[in-house]
Each structure stands twice: as C-alpha cells, then as structure tokens.
Amino acid sequence: QPALQPLIKTGTSVSTCCWRNRRFFVQSFSVSYRKFVDFALEETRRHTHLVPSPLQEKFSSINSKDGKGVLHMLSFQAAKIRLLRSLSIETETMQVLDFTVFPKLEYDVPIFCANFFTSGRSNIIVLDLNPLHDIINRQDYKEKYFSSLIPLGQKYAELLPWGGKLTSESIQFFSPIVLWTKFPSSPENYDILYSAFQDYYKAWLELIGKAVEETNASQISFNREAQHRYLTWRAEKDPGQGLLKKLVGDTLAKELLRNFLFNGVDELGSKMFLDYFPEFGCEDGTVNKLHSIVGKSYENRPWDARGEFIGS
Ligand code: BLA
C-alpha cells in the first residue's frame, strides 16, 4: 500500500472493496470545510475585533434527524460587520459550507458569500463578493468595488470554469468576479478552491477595512433596503432549503433560514417577498413555489474578461 500515506495527508480516505473477488482501492475524497472557516476567522481577527453574536447562544450545533449528521453554526459581529455567520454540515455522504458576511448598514461594501455543496464526487460551488447594489446598471458601484478585482476573478474563472446554466434571477445578486462552478471531488480541486476562498476573503477584508462609514441617512436606508432585498430572496429561494428541511425538519429549517442564515429578513425592512419580486405572485396572492420564473439560463459566463456584462 505505498500510496496510502500521501493520500491520507491530503485529506483523502482510501478504503477497499471487493468486486467479483477482486480487491480494488476505492478513493473517497472527503473534504472538510473546517479549515476554510478557521482561516476566515483568523484572518478577520488580524483586521478587527470579533465579538460573538447574540445568535451564537441559540445556534451552535444541531444533529440531523437521522442522527448521522451534524450542523455547526458560528456567528460574530465586529465594528463594521453586522453579522459574520457560518453553517457547516457534515454527514456520511455530504459536506456543506455556507459562509456569509454582512456589513453594517453604514457600508455599501459587497456581501461576502461562499456556498459549497459536496456530495460524494460532485461539488456545487458559489464564491463571490455579492454586490449590494445593481452591478449591471450602476457603473459607479461596479468601479468602486470591482474594477481592481477583475484580474483576481479572471485568474480563478480560468481555474474554476463556469458551471453552466443557473437560476436566471441569481445573476442580479452576483458580481463580475463570481465563481460559479461544478467540479468532481479531488484534492487538486479542493486546493484551488481553498486558495480562491483565501484570496477572495482577503480581498473582501481589504474592501471593508478601507470602507468609510456613511453618515447620510438616506444612503444608509438605501443600503438597508438592498440588504433586506437580498435576505428576502435568499430566505425564500435558496437552493439549499430542500436539503435543510430533510436534515432537520420543516420548523427548524425555517428557523435556521430566517433567524440565523438570513438574519435581518424580519428586522431590516417591512417589505415582503412579492414587493421585491412581484413576478412570483400567484393569482391567489401567494408566492409561487418555483425556484425561478424566468427559468435557467447563462450557459456561459455572462461577463467578459474586462468585467463587462455580456448576458441579456
Ligand atoms: C445548488 N446553489 C445551487 C445553485 C446555485 C446555488 C446558483 C445551482 C442551482 C441554481 O441554479 O439555482 C447558490 N444561488 C446560490 C447563491 C445565491 C443564489 C449562493 O442565488 C446567492 C444569491 N447550498 C447551501 C446549503 C445547502 C446547499 C446550506 O448553501 C444545503 C443544505 C445545497 N445548492 C445545494 C444543493 C444544490 C445547490 C443541494 C443543488 C440543487 C439544485 O440545483 O437546486
């Protein structure tokens, strides 16, 4: 078994199985996203003083209903950070990281967003600095935060190619440097993902570090509504919902979504989902359960190498 040692060191487990009386080595690449969270917390603490969020007491860890998995939650706040929160899920067959950082409303800095879903050999990845304001029509906002980051995005867009069609509505929440990708599990791919996560997080910390506090009340309320709209979308339509419900049941999943993951959805504004997204309205006034009204699109990356939007 000469290859065992190095494989184990890179976080890979190797087991054997029998098939028609022959023994095979089966590699199952099980990733743990713990080091991603450790990195982010350590790096944040180099810039600011993190204080545990009041949410931490209520949300720390939950066992899945079948007792085979565990959900870990962490939450903090800081001088410029309304909420830094992390949900990681580890079961026998699946690893999930949902790590998001929301700036305080005095800052129009993008929302840091890492969503990694790993199930066996496949991975669904979104890593982005989600723009708070309209990136497609507001050139000034795009220039303020993204012009300097286009080369970074370009580097990783080559290493982690576009994942194909996605829910069309999601594009409005993504930036020109979004990494939307799917890849087969391998130590090499996780190394690239870890390095993208580190670089994107360092870039975000620099943006928030340099950000100047807004004092104009109408600008702050503009930021508040933009954050509320974002939270409203994700609390209602996040693709992870179905799985979350399966793992912990409907009631707890809803509680996690509204009070932990997308905390602020019930506090930062009084508008409802249909006020922001009226196209989802059904005749009887309820919200259409579909993930998307438009359907899936954007087969290819809808931004060019200079970060110009080329989708429709
Ligand atoms: C799939 N997650 C996806 C997809 C996207 C995202 C784009 C592909 C399917 C689609 O096009 O909708 C992520 N979408 C986002 C993000 C935003 C958005 C980050 O609009 C931000 C605005 N994902 C999680 C958690 C779980 C999870 C916590 O964050 C599970 C508990 C799972 N994501 C998950 C699963 C899929 C998925 C299972 C595949 C299912 C599907 O394609 O609908």
Short mmCIF file of C-alpha atoms and ligand atoms in Angstrom, two decimals:
data_model
loop_
_atom_site.label_atom_id
_atom_site.label_comp_id
_atom_site.label_asym_id
_atom_site.label_seq_id
_atom_site.Cartn_x
_atom_site.Cartn_y
_atom_site.Cartn_z
CA GLN A 1 0.00 0.00 0.00
CA PRO A 2 2.68 2.52 -0.95
CA ALA A 3 0.29 5.30 -1.96
CA LEU A 4 -1.65 5.40 1.30
CA GLN A 5 0.42 7.84 3.32
CA PRO A 6 0.47 10.86 0.97
CA LEU A 7 -3.21 10.41 0.15
CA ILE A 8 -4.20 10.49 3.77
CA LYS A 9 -2.11 13.62 4.30
CA THR A 10 -4.11 15.50 1.68
CA GLY A 11 -7.35 14.62 3.41
CA THR A 12 -8.26 11.66 1.27
CA SER A 13 -9.54 8.43 2.65
CA VAL A 14 -8.89 5.15 0.96
CA SER A 15 -10.88 2.02 1.50
CA THR A 16 -11.01 -1.31 -0.23
CA CYS A 17 -13.92 -3.06 -1.80
CA CYS A 18 -14.49 -6.38 -3.42
CA TRP A 19 -15.96 -6.86 -6.85
CA ARG A 20 -16.10 -10.31 -8.38
CA ASN A 21 -13.49 -11.47 -5.86
CA ARG A 22 -11.00 -8.83 -6.88
CA ARG A 23 -9.94 -6.17 -4.44
CA PHE A 24 -9.94 -2.57 -5.50
CA PHE A 25 -8.76 0.51 -3.75
CA VAL A 26 -11.59 2.98 -3.74
CA GLN A 27 -10.70 6.57 -3.09
CA SER A 28 -13.33 8.66 -1.49
CA PHE A 29 -12.20 12.26 -1.36
CA SER A 30 -13.88 13.58 1.69
CA VAL A 31 -13.35 17.27 2.15
CA SER A 32 -13.79 19.14 5.39
CA TYR A 33 -14.58 22.82 5.13
CA ARG A 34 -13.43 23.44 8.69
CA LYS A 35 -10.08 24.85 7.63
CA PHE A 36 -11.87 27.39 5.41
CA VAL A 37 -13.77 28.74 8.41
CA ASP A 38 -10.66 28.67 10.62
CA PHE A 39 -8.77 30.66 8.00
CA ALA A 40 -11.55 33.24 7.67
CA LEU A 41 -11.85 33.78 11.42
CA GLU A 42 -8.11 34.05 11.93
CA GLU A 43 -7.74 36.46 9.01
CA THR A 44 -10.67 38.60 10.22
CA ARG A 45 -9.12 38.81 13.68
CA ARG A 46 -5.95 40.22 12.13
CA HIS A 47 -8.04 43.20 10.98
CA THR A 48 -10.74 43.70 13.58
CA HIS A 49 -12.06 42.59 16.96
CA LEU A 50 -14.65 39.85 16.54
CA VAL A 51 -17.34 39.62 19.19
CA PRO A 52 -19.64 36.57 19.43
CA SER A 53 -23.08 37.41 18.06
CA PRO A 54 -26.11 37.15 20.37
CA LEU A 55 -27.24 34.46 17.88
CA GLN A 56 -24.40 32.19 18.99
CA GLU A 57 -26.20 31.13 22.17
CA LYS A 58 -29.20 29.87 20.29
CA PHE A 59 -27.44 28.50 17.22
CA SER A 60 -24.40 26.35 17.86
CA SER A 61 -24.92 22.79 16.74
CA ILE A 62 -27.80 20.54 15.73
CA ASN A 63 -27.83 16.84 14.96
CA SER A 64 -29.67 15.83 11.83
CA LYS A 65 -32.93 13.94 12.29
CA ASP A 66 -31.40 10.62 11.28
CA GLY A 67 -28.60 11.14 13.83
CA LYS A 68 -25.98 10.65 11.14
CA GLY A 69 -25.03 14.23 10.51
CA VAL A 70 -24.24 17.40 12.36
CA LEU A 71 -24.78 21.07 11.59
CA HIS A 72 -22.29 23.52 13.13
CA MET A 73 -23.04 27.18 13.42
CA LEU A 74 -20.84 30.14 14.29
CA SER A 75 -21.74 33.80 14.41
CA PHE A 76 -19.87 37.01 15.19
CA GLN A 77 -20.10 40.74 14.81
CA ALA A 78 -17.48 43.49 14.62
CA ALA A 79 -17.14 47.25 14.22
CA LYS A 80 -18.02 47.20 10.53
CA ILE A 81 -19.67 43.76 10.42
CA ARG A 82 -23.37 43.31 11.15
CA LEU A 83 -23.13 39.54 11.04
CA LEU A 84 -20.48 37.01 10.12
CA ARG A 85 -22.05 33.60 10.20
CA SER A 86 -21.12 30.13 9.14
CA LEU A 87 -23.10 26.96 8.76
CA SER A 88 -21.20 23.79 8.07
CA ILE A 89 -22.86 20.46 7.60
CA GLU A 90 -21.10 17.14 7.75
CA THR A 91 -22.87 13.84 7.15
CA GLU A 92 -21.58 10.48 5.94
CA THR A 93 -22.17 11.46 2.35
CA MET A 94 -22.19 15.22 2.22
CA GLN A 95 -20.27 18.32 3.29
CA VAL A 96 -21.71 21.81 3.07
CA LEU A 97 -20.30 25.22 3.83
CA ASP A 98 -22.48 28.29 3.84
CA PHE A 99 -20.28 31.17 4.97
CA THR A 100 -21.54 34.73 4.58
CA VAL A 101 -20.52 38.10 5.98
CA PHE A 102 -22.95 41.01 6.05
CA PRO A 103 -21.52 44.51 6.52
CA LYS A 104 -23.20 47.00 8.83
CA LEU A 105 -25.74 49.16 7.03
CA GLU A 106 -23.44 52.20 7.11
CA TYR A 107 -21.29 50.46 4.48
CA ASP A 108 -22.26 49.64 0.90
CA VAL A 109 -19.49 47.03 0.71
CA PRO A 110 -20.46 43.75 -1.03
CA ILE A 111 -21.62 40.74 0.97
CA PHE A 112 -19.01 38.00 1.19
CA CYS A 113 -20.63 34.74 0.07
CA ALA A 114 -19.22 31.22 -0.01
CA ASN A 115 -21.62 28.33 -0.70
CA PHE A 116 -20.03 24.95 -1.18
CA PHE A 117 -22.06 21.79 -1.52
CA THR A 118 -20.20 18.49 -1.75
CA SER A 119 -21.91 15.18 -2.21
CA GLY A 120 -19.69 12.23 -2.97
CA ARG A 121 -17.89 13.00 -6.17
CA SER A 122 -19.68 16.18 -7.11
CA ASN A 123 -19.37 19.74 -5.94
CA ILE A 124 -21.58 22.78 -6.47
CA ILE A 125 -19.73 25.97 -5.73
CA VAL A 126 -20.60 29.65 -5.47
CA LEU A 127 -17.91 32.04 -4.23
CA ASP A 128 -18.45 35.75 -4.63
CA LEU A 129 -18.46 39.22 -3.23
CA ASN A 130 -22.21 39.68 -3.82
CA PRO A 131 -22.79 43.32 -4.81
CA LEU A 132 -25.15 45.19 -2.52
CA HIS A 133 -26.33 47.45 -5.33
CA ASP A 134 -27.10 46.94 -9.02
CA ILE A 135 -23.85 45.99 -10.69
CA ILE A 136 -25.19 45.83 -14.21
CA ASN A 137 -26.67 49.32 -14.41
CA ARG A 138 -24.62 51.17 -11.80
CA GLN A 139 -21.18 51.66 -13.35
CA ASP A 140 -20.07 53.78 -10.36
CA TYR A 141 -20.80 50.98 -7.89
CA LYS A 142 -19.05 48.43 -10.05
CA GLU A 143 -15.98 50.66 -10.35
CA LYS A 144 -15.93 51.42 -6.65
CA TYR A 145 -15.52 47.80 -5.59
CA PHE A 146 -14.83 45.54 -8.54
CA SER A 147 -12.56 47.25 -11.09
CA SER A 148 -9.44 46.37 -9.11
CA LEU A 149 -10.63 42.78 -8.56
CA ILE A 150 -11.24 41.82 -12.20
CA PRO A 151 -7.76 40.21 -12.60
CA LEU A 152 -8.36 38.11 -9.48
CA GLY A 153 -11.72 36.97 -10.84
CA GLN A 154 -10.19 36.24 -14.23
CA LYS A 155 -7.45 34.08 -12.69
CA TYR A 156 -9.92 31.85 -10.85
CA ALA A 157 -12.55 31.84 -13.58
CA GLU A 158 -9.94 30.01 -15.66
CA LEU A 159 -9.12 27.53 -12.90
CA LEU A 160 -12.77 27.02 -11.89
CA PRO A 161 -14.77 27.27 -15.11
CA TRP A 162 -18.37 28.48 -15.29
CA GLY A 163 -20.82 25.84 -14.03
CA GLY A 164 -23.35 26.23 -16.83
CA LYS A 165 -26.99 27.28 -16.70
CA LEU A 166 -28.30 28.53 -13.40
CA THR A 167 -31.41 30.16 -11.97
CA SER A 168 -31.58 33.36 -14.06
CA GLU A 169 -32.69 35.53 -11.15
CA SER A 170 -29.47 34.72 -9.27
CA ILE A 171 -27.36 36.72 -11.71
CA GLN A 172 -28.59 40.03 -10.25
CA PHE A 173 -27.04 39.01 -6.92
CA PHE A 174 -23.69 38.04 -8.41
CA SER A 175 -20.68 40.16 -9.27
CA PRO A 176 -18.39 40.13 -12.33
CA ILE A 177 -15.90 38.07 -10.28
CA VAL A 178 -18.38 35.39 -9.19
CA LEU A 179 -17.07 31.85 -9.22
CA TRP A 180 -19.95 29.59 -10.10
CA THR A 181 -18.61 26.16 -10.81
CA LYS A 182 -19.12 22.44 -10.50
CA PHE A 183 -16.24 20.02 -10.25
CA PRO A 184 -15.52 16.41 -9.42
CA SER A 185 -14.04 15.82 -5.97
CA SER A 186 -10.25 15.70 -5.97
CA PRO A 187 -7.53 17.03 -3.67
CA GLU A 188 -6.30 19.28 -6.52
CA ASN A 189 -9.73 20.88 -6.96
CA TYR A 190 -10.09 21.48 -3.22
CA ASP A 191 -6.64 23.10 -3.17
CA ILE A 192 -7.72 25.51 -5.90
CA LEU A 193 -10.99 26.20 -4.09
CA TYR A 194 -9.16 26.85 -0.82
CA SER A 195 -6.79 29.23 -2.47
CA ALA A 196 -9.69 31.05 -4.21
CA PHE A 197 -11.50 31.28 -0.87
CA GLN A 198 -8.43 32.73 0.82
CA ASP A 199 -7.79 35.29 -1.93
CA TYR A 200 -11.44 36.35 -2.17
CA TYR A 201 -11.73 36.67 1.58
CA LYS A 202 -8.53 38.72 1.84
CA ALA A 203 -9.84 40.96 -0.96
CA TRP A 204 -13.14 41.42 0.89
CA LEU A 205 -11.35 42.23 4.18
CA GLU A 206 -9.40 44.89 2.35
CA LEU A 207 -12.60 46.43 0.96
CA ILE A 208 -14.31 46.54 4.33
CA GLY A 209 -11.11 47.73 6.01
CA LYS A 210 -10.89 50.74 3.69
CA ALA A 211 -14.63 51.49 3.67
CA VAL A 212 -15.66 54.83 5.13
CA GLU A 213 -18.75 54.97 7.30
CA GLU A 214 -21.77 56.50 5.56
CA THR A 215 -23.49 59.17 7.63
CA ASN A 216 -26.16 60.28 5.18
CA ALA A 217 -29.45 58.80 6.46
CA SER A 218 -30.94 58.25 3.02
CA GLN A 219 -27.81 56.39 1.82
CA ILE A 220 -27.95 54.19 4.92
CA SER A 221 -31.57 53.42 4.30
CA PHE A 222 -30.75 52.65 0.66
CA ASN A 223 -28.15 50.13 1.92
CA ARG A 224 -30.65 48.72 4.40
CA GLU A 225 -33.25 48.09 1.73
CA ALA A 226 -30.68 46.49 -0.58
CA GLN A 227 -29.55 44.12 2.17
CA HIS A 228 -33.16 43.38 3.07
CA ARG A 229 -34.00 42.57 -0.56
CA TYR A 230 -31.01 40.21 -0.74
CA LEU A 231 -32.02 38.48 2.51
CA THR A 232 -35.62 38.23 1.33
CA TRP A 233 -34.53 36.48 -1.86
CA ARG A 234 -32.25 34.03 -0.14
CA ALA A 235 -34.56 33.24 2.78
CA GLU A 236 -37.27 32.32 0.26
CA LYS A 237 -35.42 30.81 -2.68
CA ASP A 238 -32.07 29.46 -1.52
CA PRO A 239 -31.40 26.17 -3.33
CA GLY A 240 -30.22 24.58 -0.08
CA GLN A 241 -33.68 24.79 1.53
CA GLY A 242 -34.96 21.39 0.45
CA LEU A 243 -31.96 19.64 1.86
CA LEU A 244 -32.02 21.64 5.06
CA LYS A 245 -35.66 20.61 5.60
CA LYS A 246 -34.77 16.99 5.00
CA LEU A 247 -31.93 17.16 7.52
CA VAL A 248 -33.63 18.96 10.41
CA GLY A 249 -37.34 19.13 9.58
CA ASP A 250 -39.51 21.99 8.30
CA THR A 251 -39.81 24.00 11.52
CA LEU A 252 -36.14 24.03 12.43
CA ALA A 253 -35.10 24.65 8.81
CA LYS A 254 -37.34 27.70 8.65
CA GLU A 255 -35.98 28.95 11.95
CA LEU A 256 -32.41 28.50 10.71
CA LEU A 257 -33.16 30.29 7.45
CA ARG A 258 -34.99 33.31 8.89
CA ASN A 259 -33.23 33.79 12.20
CA PHE A 260 -29.72 32.56 11.56
CA LEU A 261 -28.63 32.25 7.92
CA PHE A 262 -30.56 35.26 6.67
CA ASN A 263 -30.93 37.06 9.93
CA GLY A 264 -32.32 40.53 9.37
CA VAL A 265 -35.03 39.41 6.95
CA ASP A 266 -37.65 40.06 9.64
CA GLU A 267 -35.97 43.15 11.11
CA LEU A 268 -34.33 45.26 8.41
CA GLY A 269 -37.48 46.09 6.49
CA SER A 270 -41.19 45.52 6.29
CA LYS A 271 -41.44 44.74 2.57
CA MET A 272 -42.45 41.22 1.68
CA PHE A 273 -41.04 38.87 -0.95
CA LEU A 274 -43.68 39.87 -3.52
CA ASP A 275 -42.97 43.58 -3.01
CA TYR A 276 -39.44 42.95 -4.29
CA PHE A 277 -40.19 40.13 -6.71
CA PRO A 278 -43.80 40.64 -7.91
CA GLU A 279 -43.28 38.27 -10.85
CA PHE A 280 -43.52 35.41 -8.33
CA GLY A 281 -47.08 36.35 -7.37
CA CYS A 282 -49.82 33.76 -7.91
CA GLU A 283 -53.41 34.74 -8.62
CA ASP A 284 -54.44 33.86 -5.06
CA GLY A 285 -51.77 36.22 -3.69
CA THR A 286 -49.33 33.54 -2.54
CA VAL A 287 -45.67 33.22 -3.56
CA ASN A 288 -45.01 30.84 -6.43
CA LYS A 289 -43.06 27.86 -5.10
CA LEU A 290 -40.94 27.69 -8.25
CA HIS A 291 -37.23 28.48 -7.81
CA SER A 292 -37.38 30.66 -10.86
CA ILE A 293 -39.95 32.36 -13.06
CA VAL A 294 -37.54 33.05 -15.90
CA GLY A 295 -36.03 29.56 -15.80
CA LYS A 296 -32.38 28.61 -16.07
CA SER A 297 -30.05 30.45 -18.40
CA TYR A 298 -26.49 31.75 -18.80
CA GLU A 299 -24.87 28.67 -20.26
CA ASN A 300 -21.62 30.65 -20.37
CA ARG A 301 -20.09 33.26 -18.11
CA PRO A 302 -22.10 36.44 -18.76
CA TRP A 303 -19.15 38.78 -18.07
CA ASP A 304 -16.20 39.27 -20.35
CA ALA A 305 -12.56 39.40 -19.26
CA ARG A 306 -12.88 43.12 -18.50
CA GLY A 307 -15.87 42.52 -16.25
CA GLU A 308 -18.42 43.94 -18.72
CA PHE A 309 -21.83 42.27 -18.60
CA ILE A 310 -22.46 40.45 -21.87
CA GLY A 311 -25.57 38.48 -20.84
CA SER A 312 -29.05 39.60 -21.73
C1 BLA B 1 -27.39 24.47 -5.94
N1 BLA B 1 -26.71 26.73 -5.08
C2 BLA B 1 -27.07 25.86 -6.08
C3 BLA B 1 -27.07 26.55 -7.32
C4 BLA B 1 -26.75 27.88 -7.04
C5 BLA B 1 -26.54 27.98 -5.64
C6 BLA B 1 -26.63 29.00 -8.06
C7 BLA B 1 -27.37 25.93 -8.67
C8 BLA B 1 -28.85 25.78 -8.87
C9 BLA B 1 -29.48 27.07 -9.32
O1 BLA B 1 -29.22 27.50 -10.44
O2 BLA B 1 -30.23 27.67 -8.54
C10 BLA B 1 -26.19 29.11 -4.86
N2 BLA B 1 -27.82 30.81 -5.60
C11 BLA B 1 -26.76 30.39 -4.86
C12 BLA B 1 -26.29 31.51 -4.08
C13 BLA B 1 -27.09 32.58 -4.38
C14 BLA B 1 -28.06 32.14 -5.34
C15 BLA B 1 -25.17 31.48 -3.12
O3 BLA B 1 -28.96 32.85 -5.86
C16 BLA B 1 -26.95 33.92 -3.81
C17 BLA B 1 -27.72 34.94 -4.15
N3 BLA B 1 -26.46 25.09 -0.65
C18 BLA B 1 -26.35 25.78 0.53
C19 BLA B 1 -26.78 24.95 1.61
C20 BLA B 1 -27.15 23.75 1.05
C21 BLA B 1 -26.97 23.87 -0.38
C22 BLA B 1 -26.80 25.38 3.05
O4 BLA B 1 -25.95 26.90 0.63
C23 BLA B 1 -27.69 22.57 1.69
C24 BLA B 1 -28.05 22.48 2.96
C25 BLA B 1 -27.30 22.87 -1.29
N4 BLA B 1 -27.18 24.04 -3.51
C26 BLA B 1 -27.45 23.00 -2.69
C27 BLA B 1 -27.97 21.91 -3.46
C28 BLA B 1 -27.98 22.34 -4.78
C29 BLA B 1 -27.49 23.69 -4.78
C30 BLA B 1 -28.41 20.56 -2.91
C31 BLA B 1 -28.42 21.55 -5.99
C32 BLA B 1 -29.90 21.55 -6.08
C33 BLA B 1 -30.40 22.46 -7.15
O5 BLA B 1 -29.73 22.58 -8.20
O6 BLA B 1 -31.48 23.07 -6.97
#
